[in-house]
């Protein structure tokens, strides 16, 4: 099996840095099924190509691998595995190009996120579904495809065409994204799998497909194929992929303020509103206080404006989930410098939180007992004292539209829910006491009498 990746981005030899491979050397690695060799047939500043050759030993394969019973063709000494791109290719990509696949490159960090002109050649990919399937999979991701169906046997053209394609893919995208696409999609074309697919593969799939798989029109097909047509695993994976709001309510209802809210979008609207305020404030350093599972943090990370981002939560469990969701462990040292998660209670002074430009408390205050609220006020407005503070909380009046008993709250962990007047009074009193100026606005759907579903106060620190 052969997979080449070329770029013409100047100086193209940087491809060697990105792949962590020296263009002057042939390097060999042990990988599932055999050996993988990497070399660079061309390496100039104008154009550089890295070739991965997978040298699979079909005899050894049958002897040593636990080949799933249903993959009959793999049980024969003569099979197509040595030649076609398959799940072995994915394993080789993750073994041999693991740093690039995980977006790590200390020498040429500025190239990590760059949209590079990339060309991939795969001389043999088995595609049951023909050119149409290739197009349905690769075109939505922005690739230009050149696909040539290979004859069954060159010597005997009358035998007709095979299911194998010689494929060239062209695109401008970060190398990591390209490798993620190949990693997930190559085995999706291939009915055979050299390993038992298990629930652990869901995690791998979600990680590799994090950004692009959710909205892919062939998402369900890709997920099912990647998980070797295992319907139960595929259902679990799709449930995890979409939509995030529903997932979070299911996973950790205690930590979210959206249990009774019929509109799963409301929470996203709050996060969007807060993000806009933070961006408009010009803040560079920002605190997400009561960050929960890191949904706002994820959005903040995408904005280059924020150079230092701290998520704070009292719940160790939530921080663990956030660590996973933000892939903190896979970040480069430089990316890691930008973000930090701290376990801390917002009712105590914490010196680590002082000196930031802005802070957000999204659906947090209502989780505190009312008598603890003054302690939070001091910790945030007196000690941490950011220039801008954004606070959202439900509007209790709006609960009437949810057909819930009047004495009930939207979430079982809420200690109080305020009317618009109560929130405005509190915000005014806090502003007065700590030297801030407040503006308040509604978030979400608005009822003419009851107001909006949620409410947001923006506090600006007064000039000294
Ligand atoms: N802001 C997040 C989570 C909201 S849920 C989001 O919008 O998705 C409320 C969060 O506040 C929970 O994660 C909870 O653990 C945290 N929290 C509640 N009381 C806290 C306290 N005293 N100190 C720090 N975090 C607290």
CSV table of C-alpha atoms and ligand atoms in Angstrom, one decimal:
chain,number,residue,atom,x,y,z
A,1,UNK,CA,0.0,0.0,0.0
A,2,UNK,CA,1.2,3.4,-0.9
A,3,UNK,CA,0.0,6.8,0.3
A,4,UNK,CA,1.7,10.0,-0.9
A,5,UNK,CA,1.2,13.5,0.5
A,6,UNK,CA,2.6,16.5,-1.4
A,7,UNK,CA,2.6,20.2,-0.8
A,8,UNK,CA,3.8,23.2,-2.8
A,9,UNK,CA,3.6,25.6,0.0
A,10,UNK,CA,6.9,27.5,0.1
A,11,UNK,CA,9.3,26.3,1.6
A,12,UNK,CA,7.7,22.9,0.9
A,13,UNK,CA,10.4,20.9,2.9
A,14,UNK,CA,8.6,22.1,6.0
A,15,UNK,CA,6.4,19.1,5.3
A,16,UNK,CA,9.2,17.0,6.8
A,17,UNK,CA,9.0,19.0,10.1
A,18,UNK,CA,5.2,18.7,10.1
A,19,UNK,CA,5.4,14.9,9.7
A,20,UNK,CA,8.4,14.6,12.0
A,21,UNK,CA,10.4,12.9,9.3
A,22,UNK,CA,13.7,13.8,7.8
A,23,UNK,CA,13.4,14.2,4.0
A,24,UNK,CA,16.9,12.8,3.4
A,25,UNK,CA,16.2,9.5,5.2
A,26,UNK,CA,14.2,6.4,4.7
A,27,UNK,CA,12.6,5.5,8.0
A,28,UNK,CA,11.0,2.2,8.8
A,29,UNK,CA,8.5,1.4,11.6
A,30,UNK,CA,6.7,-1.7,12.8
A,31,UNK,CA,3.0,-1.3,12.4
A,32,UNK,CA,-0.1,-3.5,12.4
A,33,UNK,CA,0.3,-6.2,9.7
A,34,UNK,CA,3.9,-5.5,8.8
A,35,UNK,CA,6.4,-2.6,8.2
A,36,UNK,CA,5.8,1.0,7.3
A,37,UNK,CA,8.5,2.9,5.4
A,38,UNK,CA,8.5,6.7,4.9
A,39,UNK,CA,10.6,8.5,2.4
A,40,UNK,CA,10.6,11.6,0.3
A,41,UNK,CA,11.0,11.1,-3.4
A,42,UNK,CA,11.1,14.9,-3.9
A,43,UNK,CA,12.1,17.5,-1.3
A,44,UNK,CA,12.7,21.0,-2.7
A,45,UNK,CA,11.4,24.3,-1.4
A,46,UNK,CA,8.9,24.3,-4.3
A,47,UNK,CA,7.5,20.9,-3.9
A,48,UNK,CA,7.8,18.1,-1.3
A,49,UNK,CA,6.3,14.7,-1.2
A,50,UNK,CA,6.2,12.2,1.6
A,51,UNK,CA,5.4,8.6,0.7
A,52,UNK,CA,4.2,6.0,3.2
A,53,UNK,CA,4.6,2.5,2.0
A,54,UNK,CA,3.0,-0.2,4.0
A,55,UNK,CA,4.7,-3.5,3.5
A,56,UNK,CA,2.2,-6.0,4.7
A,57,UNK,CA,3.1,-9.6,5.0
A,58,UNK,CA,0.0,-11.5,4.1
A,59,UNK,CA,1.2,-14.8,5.6
A,60,UNK,CA,2.3,-13.2,8.8
A,61,UNK,CA,-1.0,-11.4,8.8
A,62,UNK,CA,-3.0,-14.5,8.9
A,63,UNK,CA,-0.8,-16.2,11.4
A,64,UNK,CA,-0.5,-13.4,13.9
A,65,UNK,CA,-3.5,-11.2,13.8
A,66,UNK,CA,-6.8,-12.0,15.4
A,67,UNK,CA,-8.8,-11.5,12.2
A,68,UNK,CA,-12.5,-11.2,12.9
A,69,UNK,CA,-14.4,-14.3,11.8
A,70,UNK,CA,-16.6,-12.5,9.3
A,71,UNK,CA,-13.7,-11.1,7.4
A,72,UNK,CA,-13.2,-14.2,5.4
A,73,UNK,CA,-11.0,-12.8,2.7
A,74,UNK,CA,-8.4,-11.8,5.3
A,75,UNK,CA,-8.1,-15.4,6.4
A,76,UNK,CA,-6.5,-16.4,3.2
A,77,UNK,CA,-2.9,-16.0,2.4
A,78,UNK,CA,-3.8,-14.4,-0.8
A,79,UNK,CA,-5.7,-11.2,-0.2
A,80,UNK,CA,-5.7,-7.6,-1.2
A,81,UNK,CA,-4.4,-6.2,2.1
A,82,UNK,CA,-0.9,-5.6,0.9
A,83,UNK,CA,-2.1,-3.4,-1.9
A,84,UNK,CA,-5.1,-1.4,-0.9
A,85,UNK,CA,-5.6,1.5,1.4
A,86,UNK,CA,-7.6,0.1,4.4
A,87,UNK,CA,-7.8,0.0,8.1
A,88,UNK,CA,-4.1,-0.9,8.1
A,89,UNK,CA,-3.4,2.4,6.4
A,90,UNK,CA,-5.2,4.2,9.3
A,91,UNK,CA,-3.2,2.3,11.8
A,92,UNK,CA,0.0,3.2,9.9
A,93,UNK,CA,-1.0,6.9,9.8
A,94,UNK,CA,-1.6,6.9,13.5
A,95,UNK,CA,1.6,5.1,14.2
A,96,UNK,CA,4.0,6.8,11.8
A,97,UNK,CA,2.4,10.3,11.6
A,98,UNK,CA,1.0,10.4,15.1
A,99,UNK,CA,2.4,13.9,16.0
A,100,UNK,CA,1.0,15.4,12.8
A,101,UNK,CA,-2.3,13.6,13.3
A,102,UNK,CA,-2.5,15.1,16.8
A,103,UNK,CA,-1.5,18.5,15.6
A,104,UNK,CA,1.9,18.7,17.3
A,105,UNK,CA,4.9,20.4,15.8
A,106,UNK,CA,7.2,22.5,17.8
A,107,UNK,CA,9.6,23.6,15.1
A,108,UNK,CA,7.0,24.9,12.6
A,109,UNK,CA,4.1,25.7,14.8
A,110,UNK,CA,2.9,28.4,12.5
A,111,UNK,CA,2.3,25.8,9.8
A,112,UNK,CA,0.0,23.7,12.0
A,113,UNK,CA,-3.1,25.6,11.3
A,114,UNK,CA,-2.2,26.8,7.9
A,115,UNK,CA,-4.3,25.9,4.9
A,116,UNK,CA,-1.6,24.1,2.8
A,117,UNK,CA,-2.1,23.2,-0.8
A,118,UNK,CA,-2.0,19.4,-0.4
A,119,UNK,CA,-2.2,16.5,-2.8
A,120,UNK,CA,-2.8,13.0,-1.8
A,121,UNK,CA,-2.3,9.9,-4.0
A,122,UNK,CA,-3.7,6.5,-3.2
A,123,UNK,CA,-3.1,4.1,-6.0
A,124,UNK,CA,-5.6,1.5,-4.8
A,125,UNK,CA,-8.7,2.1,-2.7
A,126,UNK,CA,-11.5,-0.4,-2.7
A,127,UNK,CA,-14.8,1.5,-3.1
A,128,UNK,CA,-18.1,-0.4,-3.3
A,129,UNK,CA,-20.3,2.4,-4.5
A,130,UNK,CA,-18.1,3.8,-7.2
A,131,UNK,CA,-17.2,7.3,-8.1
A,132,UNK,CA,-20.5,8.5,-6.7
A,133,UNK,CA,-19.6,7.4,-3.3
A,134,UNK,CA,-16.1,9.0,-3.5
A,135,UNK,CA,-17.8,12.2,-4.4
A,136,UNK,CA,-20.4,12.1,-1.7
A,137,UNK,CA,-17.7,11.5,0.9
A,138,UNK,CA,-14.9,13.9,-0.3
A,139,UNK,CA,-16.7,16.8,-2.0
A,140,UNK,CA,-18.5,18.1,1.1
A,141,UNK,CA,-15.1,18.3,2.7
A,142,UNK,CA,-13.9,20.6,-0.1
A,143,UNK,CA,-11.7,18.1,-1.9
A,144,UNK,CA,-11.2,18.0,-5.7
A,145,UNK,CA,-11.2,14.4,-6.7
A,146,UNK,CA,-9.4,12.7,-9.6
A,147,UNK,CA,-10.5,9.0,-9.5
A,148,UNK,CA,-9.7,6.3,-12.0
A,149,UNK,CA,-11.4,3.0,-11.8
A,150,UNK,CA,-8.8,0.2,-12.2
A,151,UNK,CA,-9.3,-2.7,-14.5
A,152,UNK,CA,-9.7,-6.2,-12.9
A,153,UNK,CA,-6.6,-7.3,-14.8
A,154,UNK,CA,-4.5,-5.1,-17.1
A,155,UNK,CA,-3.7,-8.1,-19.2
A,156,UNK,CA,-7.3,-9.0,-19.7
A,157,UNK,CA,-9.3,-5.8,-20.3
A,158,UNK,CA,-12.3,-7.8,-21.3
A,159,UNK,CA,-12.7,-8.9,-17.7
A,160,UNK,CA,-13.9,-5.4,-17.0
A,161,UNK,CA,-13.4,-3.0,-14.2
A,162,UNK,CA,-12.7,-3.7,-10.5
A,163,UNK,CA,-14.0,-2.0,-7.4
A,164,UNK,CA,-10.5,-0.5,-7.0
A,165,UNK,CA,-9.8,3.2,-7.7
A,166,UNK,CA,-6.6,5.1,-8.1
A,167,UNK,CA,-7.4,8.3,-6.2
A,168,UNK,CA,-5.9,11.7,-6.2
A,169,UNK,CA,-7.3,14.3,-3.7
A,170,UNK,CA,-6.5,18.0,-3.8
A,171,UNK,CA,-7.4,20.5,-1.2
A,172,UNK,CA,-6.0,23.5,0.8
A,173,UNK,CA,-6.3,22.6,4.4
A,174,UNK,CA,-4.2,22.0,7.5
A,175,UNK,CA,-2.2,18.8,7.4
A,176,UNK,CA,-3.7,17.5,10.6
A,177,UNK,CA,-7.2,17.9,9.2
A,178,UNK,CA,-6.2,16.0,6.1
A,179,UNK,CA,-4.8,13.1,8.2
A,180,UNK,CA,-7.9,13.0,10.3
A,181,UNK,CA,-10.0,12.7,7.2
A,182,UNK,CA,-7.9,9.9,5.8
A,183,UNK,CA,-7.8,8.2,9.2
A,184,UNK,CA,-11.5,8.0,9.5
A,185,UNK,CA,-12.5,7.7,5.8
A,186,UNK,CA,-10.2,5.1,4.5
A,187,UNK,CA,-11.5,2.3,6.7
A,188,UNK,CA,-15.0,3.6,6.0
A,189,UNK,CA,-14.7,2.6,2.4
A,190,UNK,CA,-13.4,-0.8,3.3
A,191,UNK,CA,-15.6,-3.6,4.5
A,192,UNK,CA,-12.8,-5.6,6.1
A,193,UNK,CA,-11.3,-4.6,9.4
A,194,UNK,CA,-8.1,-6.0,10.9
A,195,UNK,CA,-9.2,-5.5,14.4
A,196,UNK,CA,-12.3,-6.0,16.5
A,197,UNK,CA,-14.3,-2.8,16.6
A,198,UNK,CA,-15.4,-1.9,20.1
A,199,UNK,CA,-16.8,1.0,22.0
A,200,UNK,CA,-13.3,2.4,22.4
A,201,UNK,CA,-13.4,3.1,18.6
A,202,UNK,CA,-16.2,5.6,19.2
A,203,UNK,CA,-13.9,7.8,21.3
A,204,UNK,CA,-11.2,7.6,18.6
A,205,UNK,CA,-13.8,8.5,15.9
A,206,UNK,CA,-15.2,11.4,17.9
A,207,UNK,CA,-11.7,12.8,18.5
A,208,UNK,CA,-10.6,12.5,14.9
A,209,UNK,CA,-14.0,13.7,13.5
A,210,UNK,CA,-14.5,16.4,16.1
A,211,UNK,CA,-14.8,19.3,13.8
A,212,UNK,CA,-15.9,18.0,10.5
A,213,UNK,CA,-18.0,14.9,10.9
A,214,UNK,CA,-21.0,16.3,12.7
A,215,UNK,CA,-22.1,18.4,9.7
A,216,UNK,CA,-21.1,16.0,7.0
A,217,UNK,CA,-24.1,15.0,4.8
A,218,UNK,CA,-22.9,11.4,4.9
A,219,UNK,CA,-22.2,11.4,8.6
A,220,UNK,CA,-24.3,8.4,9.4
A,221,UNK,CA,-22.8,6.3,6.7
A,222,UNK,CA,-19.2,7.2,7.7
A,223,UNK,CA,-19.9,6.5,11.3
A,224,UNK,CA,-21.5,3.2,10.5
A,225,UNK,CA,-18.8,2.1,8.2
A,226,UNK,CA,-16.0,3.2,10.5
A,227,UNK,CA,-17.6,1.1,13.2
A,228,UNK,CA,-17.7,-1.8,10.9
A,229,UNK,CA,-21.5,-1.7,10.5
A,230,UNK,CA,-22.0,-2.3,14.2
A,231,UNK,CA,-25.5,-0.6,14.5
A,232,UNK,CA,-25.3,-0.3,18.3
A,233,UNK,CA,-21.9,1.4,18.3
A,234,UNK,CA,-23.0,3.6,15.4
A,235,UNK,CA,-26.1,4.8,17.3
A,236,UNK,CA,-24.0,5.6,20.4
A,237,UNK,CA,-21.5,7.5,18.3
A,238,UNK,CA,-24.1,9.5,16.5
A,239,UNK,CA,-25.8,10.3,19.8
A,240,UNK,CA,-22.5,11.6,21.0
A,241,UNK,CA,-21.9,13.7,17.9
A,242,UNK,CA,-25.2,15.6,17.8
A,243,UNK,CA,-26.5,17.8,19.2
A,244,UNK,CA,-24.1,18.8,22.0
A,245,UNK,CA,-26.9,20.4,24.0
A,246,UNK,CA,-28.9,17.2,24.2
A,247,UNK,CA,-25.8,15.2,25.0
A,248,UNK,CA,-24.9,17.4,27.9
A,249,UNK,CA,-28.3,17.3,29.4
A,250,UNK,CA,-28.2,13.5,29.3
A,251,UNK,CA,-24.7,13.2,30.6
A,252,UNK,CA,-24.6,15.6,33.4
A,253,UNK,CA,-28.0,17.2,34.2
A,254,UNK,CA,-26.8,18.4,37.5
A,255,UNK,CA,-24.4,20.8,36.1
A,256,UNK,CA,-26.6,22.4,33.5
A,257,UNK,CA,-29.2,25.0,34.0
A,258,UNK,CA,-31.4,23.7,31.2
A,259,UNK,CA,-33.2,20.7,32.6
A,260,UNK,CA,-36.7,22.1,32.1
A,261,UNK,CA,-36.1,24.3,29.2
A,262,UNK,CA,-37.7,22.9,26.1
A,263,UNK,CA,-35.4,24.9,23.8
A,264,UNK,CA,-32.0,23.2,23.8
A,265,UNK,CA,-30.8,26.2,21.8
A,266,UNK,CA,-31.3,28.6,24.6
A,267,UNK,CA,-28.1,27.7,26.3
A,268,UNK,CA,-26.2,28.2,23.1
A,269,UNK,CA,-27.8,31.6,22.7
A,270,UNK,CA,-26.5,32.6,26.1
A,271,UNK,CA,-23.0,31.4,25.3
A,272,UNK,CA,-23.2,33.3,22.0
A,273,UNK,CA,-24.4,36.5,23.7
A,274,UNK,CA,-21.6,36.2,26.3
A,275,UNK,CA,-19.0,35.6,23.7
A,276,UNK,CA,-20.1,38.7,21.7
A,277,UNK,CA,-19.9,40.8,24.8
A,278,UNK,CA,-16.4,39.5,25.7
A,279,UNK,CA,-15.2,40.1,22.1
A,280,UNK,CA,-16.6,43.6,22.0
A,281,UNK,CA,-15.0,44.4,25.3
A,282,UNK,CA,-11.6,44.1,23.7
A,283,UNK,CA,-10.5,41.7,26.4
A,284,UNK,CA,-7.4,39.6,25.9
A,285,UNK,CA,-7.4,37.7,29.1
A,286,UNK,CA,-10.6,36.1,30.3
A,287,UNK,CA,-12.1,34.0,33.1
A,288,UNK,CA,-14.9,31.6,32.7
A,289,UNK,CA,-16.1,31.3,36.2
A,290,UNK,CA,-18.2,28.1,36.8
A,291,UNK,CA,-17.0,26.9,33.4
A,292,UNK,CA,-18.7,23.5,33.8
A,293,UNK,CA,-17.8,21.2,31.0
A,294,UNK,CA,-16.1,23.9,29.0
A,295,UNK,CA,-18.6,24.9,26.3
A,296,UNK,CA,-17.8,28.6,26.5
A,297,UNK,CA,-14.0,27.8,26.8
A,298,UNK,CA,-14.2,25.9,23.5
A,299,UNK,CA,-15.7,29.0,21.8
A,300,UNK,CA,-13.2,31.3,23.4
A,301,UNK,CA,-10.3,29.1,22.2
A,302,UNK,CA,-11.4,29.6,18.6
A,303,UNK,CA,-11.0,33.4,19.0
A,304,UNK,CA,-7.5,34.6,18.5
A,305,UNK,CA,-8.3,37.7,20.4
A,306,UNK,CA,-8.1,35.8,23.7
A,307,UNK,CA,-4.5,35.2,24.7
A,308,UNK,CA,-5.1,33.8,28.1
A,309,UNK,CA,-8.2,31.8,29.1
A,310,UNK,CA,-8.9,30.4,32.5
A,311,UNK,CA,-11.8,28.1,33.3
A,312,UNK,CA,-12.7,27.8,37.0
A,313,UNK,CA,-15.1,25.4,38.5
A,314,UNK,CA,-15.7,23.8,41.9
A,315,UNK,CA,-16.6,20.5,40.4
A,316,UNK,CA,-13.6,18.2,39.7
A,317,UNK,CA,-15.8,16.0,37.5
A,318,UNK,CA,-16.9,18.9,35.3
A,319,UNK,CA,-13.2,19.9,34.9
A,320,UNK,CA,-12.3,16.4,33.9
A,321,UNK,CA,-15.0,16.4,31.2
A,322,UNK,CA,-13.8,19.8,30.1
A,323,UNK,CA,-10.2,18.6,29.8
A,324,UNK,CA,-11.4,15.8,27.6
A,325,UNK,CA,-13.7,17.9,25.4
A,326,UNK,CA,-11.0,20.6,24.9
A,327,UNK,CA,-8.4,17.9,24.2
A,328,UNK,CA,-6.1,19.7,26.6
A,329,UNK,CA,-3.8,16.7,26.9
A,330,UNK,CA,-3.1,16.8,23.2
A,331,UNK,CA,-2.3,20.4,23.0
A,332,UNK,CA,1.1,21.7,22.1
A,333,UNK,CA,3.0,23.4,24.9
A,334,UNK,CA,2.3,26.7,23.2
A,335,UNK,CA,-1.5,26.1,23.0
A,336,UNK,CA,-1.4,24.9,26.6
A,337,UNK,CA,0.0,28.3,27.7
A,338,UNK,CA,-3.2,29.9,26.4
A,339,UNK,CA,-5.6,27.9,28.6
A,340,UNK,CA,-5.8,26.6,32.1
A,341,UNK,CA,-8.4,25.0,34.2
A,342,UNK,CA,-8.5,25.7,37.9
A,343,UNK,CA,-10.6,24.0,40.6
A,344,UNK,CA,-11.7,26.7,42.9
A,345,UNK,CA,-14.8,27.8,44.7
A,346,UNK,CA,-16.1,31.2,43.7
A,347,UNK,CA,-17.1,32.1,47.2
A,348,UNK,CA,-13.5,32.5,48.3
A,349,UNK,CA,-10.8,34.9,47.3
A,350,UNK,CA,-8.4,33.3,44.8
A,351,UNK,CA,-5.4,35.4,44.0
A,352,UNK,CA,-4.9,33.5,40.7
A,353,UNK,CA,-8.0,35.2,39.3
A,354,UNK,CA,-6.9,38.8,39.8
A,355,UNK,CA,-5.8,41.0,36.9
A,356,UNK,CA,-8.0,39.7,34.1
A,357,UNK,CA,-9.7,41.8,31.5
A,358,UNK,CA,-13.0,40.1,31.6
A,359,UNK,CA,-15.0,37.3,33.3
A,360,UNK,CA,-18.2,35.3,32.4
A,361,UNK,CA,-20.5,33.6,34.8
A,362,UNK,CA,-22.9,31.7,32.6
A,363,UNK,CA,-25.8,30.1,34.6
A,364,UNK,CA,-23.8,30.0,37.7
A,365,UNK,CA,-25.1,32.4,40.4
A,366,UNK,CA,-28.4,30.5,40.7
A,367,UNK,CA,-26.5,27.4,41.8
A,368,UNK,CA,-25.4,29.2,45.0
A,369,UNK,CA,-27.4,29.5,48.2
A,370,UNK,CA,-28.6,33.1,48.4
A,371,UNK,CA,-26.7,33.7,51.6
A,372,UNK,CA,-23.5,32.6,49.9
A,373,UNK,CA,-24.0,35.1,47.1
A,374,UNK,CA,-22.3,38.1,48.9
A,375,UNK,CA,-19.2,36.0,49.2
A,376,UNK,CA,-19.2,35.4,45.4
A,377,UNK,CA,-19.8,39.1,44.8
A,378,UNK,CA,-16.7,40.0,46.8
A,379,UNK,CA,-14.6,37.3,45.2
A,380,UNK,CA,-15.5,38.4,41.7
A,381,UNK,CA,-16.1,42.2,41.9
A,382,UNK,CA,-13.7,43.1,44.8
A,383,UNK,CA,-10.8,40.7,44.5
A,384,UNK,CA,-10.7,39.4,41.0
A,385,UNK,CA,-12.1,42.7,39.7
A,386,UNK,CA,-12.1,42.3,35.9
A,387,UNK,CA,-12.9,45.2,33.7
A,388,UNK,CA,-16.0,43.5,32.2
A,389,UNK,CA,-18.2,40.9,33.9
A,390,UNK,CA,-21.0,39.0,32.1
A,391,UNK,CA,-23.6,37.2,34.2
A,392,UNK,CA,-26.5,35.2,32.9
A,393,UNK,CA,-29.3,33.7,34.9
A,394,UNK,CA,-32.8,32.4,34.1
A,395,UNK,CA,-35.8,34.8,34.1
A,396,UNK,CA,-38.3,33.1,36.5
A,397,UNK,CA,-41.2,35.0,35.0
A,398,UNK,CA,-40.7,33.1,31.7
A,399,UNK,CA,-41.2,29.8,33.5
A,400,UNK,CA,-44.9,30.2,33.1
A,401,UNK,CA,-44.5,29.4,29.4
A,402,UNK,CA,-42.9,26.0,30.2
A,403,UNK,CA,-46.1,24.6,31.9
A,404,UNK,CA,-44.2,23.8,35.1
A,405,UNK,CA,-45.6,24.2,38.6
A,406,UNK,CA,-45.0,27.7,39.9
A,407,UNK,CA,-42.9,26.6,42.9
A,408,UNK,CA,-40.6,24.5,40.7
A,409,UNK,CA,-37.3,25.7,39.2
A,410,UNK,CA,-35.9,24.9,35.9
A,411,UNK,CA,-33.2,22.7,37.3
A,412,UNK,CA,-33.0,20.7,40.5
A,413,UNK,CA,-29.7,22.2,41.5
A,414,UNK,CA,-31.0,25.8,41.2
A,415,UNK,CA,-31.2,27.5,44.6
A,416,UNK,CA,-33.2,30.5,43.3
A,417,UNK,CA,-34.5,31.9,40.1
A,418,UNK,CA,-35.1,35.6,39.7
A,419,UNK,CA,-37.6,37.8,38.0
A,420,UNK,CA,-36.3,40.6,35.8
A,421,UNK,CA,-36.8,43.1,38.6
A,422,UNK,CA,-35.0,41.0,41.2
A,423,UNK,CA,-32.0,40.5,38.8
A,424,UNK,CA,-32.0,44.2,38.0
A,425,UNK,CA,-32.1,45.2,41.6
A,426,UNK,CA,-29.2,42.8,42.5
A,427,UNK,CA,-27.1,44.0,39.6
A,428,UNK,CA,-27.7,47.7,40.5
A,429,UNK,CA,-26.8,47.0,44.1
A,430,UNK,CA,-23.6,45.1,43.1
A,431,UNK,CA,-22.6,47.9,40.7
A,432,UNK,CA,-23.1,50.5,43.3
A,433,UNK,CA,-21.1,48.7,46.0
A,434,UNK,CA,-18.1,47.7,43.9
A,435,UNK,CA,-17.9,50.6,41.4
A,436,UNK,CA,-19.3,49.1,38.2
A,437,UNK,CA,-21.9,50.2,35.7
A,438,UNK,CA,-24.5,47.7,34.5
A,439,UNK,CA,-26.6,47.1,31.5
A,440,UNK,CA,-29.1,44.3,31.2
A,441,UNK,CA,-30.6,42.5,28.2
A,442,UNK,CA,-32.8,39.5,27.5
A,443,UNK,CA,-31.7,36.3,25.8
A,444,UNK,CA,-33.7,33.8,23.9
A,445,UNK,CA,-37.4,34.0,22.9
A,446,UNK,CA,-39.3,36.9,24.3
A,447,UNK,CA,-42.8,36.9,25.6
A,448,UNK,CA,-44.4,40.4,25.5
A,449,UNK,CA,-45.5,40.1,29.2
A,450,UNK,CA,-43.1,37.7,30.7
A,451,UNK,CA,-39.9,38.9,29.1
A,452,UNK,CA,-37.1,36.7,27.6
A,453,UNK,CA,-36.3,33.2,28.6
A,454,UNK,CA,-32.9,34.2,30.0
A,455,UNK,CA,-31.3,37.4,31.1
A,456,UNK,CA,-27.8,38.8,31.0
A,457,UNK,CA,-26.1,41.6,32.9
A,458,UNK,CA,-22.9,43.2,31.6
A,459,UNK,CA,-20.9,45.0,34.3
A,460,UNK,CA,-18.2,47.5,33.3
A,461,UNK,CA,-15.7,48.6,35.9
A,462,UNK,CA,-15.8,52.3,36.5
A,463,UNK,CA,-12.7,54.3,35.9
A,464,UNK,CA,-10.8,54.8,39.2
B,1,LIG,N1,-21.0,27.9,32.7
B,1,LIG,C1,-21.3,26.6,32.3
B,1,LIG,C2,-21.8,25.7,33.4
B,1,LIG,C3,-23.1,26.2,34.1
B,1,LIG,S1,-23.7,25.1,35.3
B,1,LIG,C4,-22.1,26.6,31.1
B,1,LIG,O1,-22.6,27.6,30.7
B,1,LIG,O2,-22.2,25.5,30.4
B,1,LIG,C5,-23.0,25.8,36.8
B,1,LIG,C6,-21.6,25.5,37.1
B,1,LIG,O3,-21.2,26.3,38.2
B,1,LIG,C7,-21.4,24.1,37.5
B,1,LIG,O4,-20.3,23.5,36.7
B,1,LIG,C8,-21.0,24.1,38.9
B,1,LIG,O5,-20.0,23.1,39.3
B,1,LIG,C9,-20.4,25.5,39.0
B,1,LIG,N2,-20.4,26.1,40.4
B,1,LIG,C10,-21.5,26.1,41.2
B,1,LIG,N3,-21.2,26.7,42.4
B,1,LIG,C11,-19.9,27.0,42.3
B,1,LIG,C12,-18.9,27.6,43.1
B,1,LIG,N4,-19.3,28.0,44.4
B,1,LIG,N5,-17.7,27.8,42.7
B,1,LIG,C13,-17.3,27.4,41.5
B,1,LIG,N6,-18.1,26.8,40.6
B,1,LIG,C14,-19.4,26.6,41.0
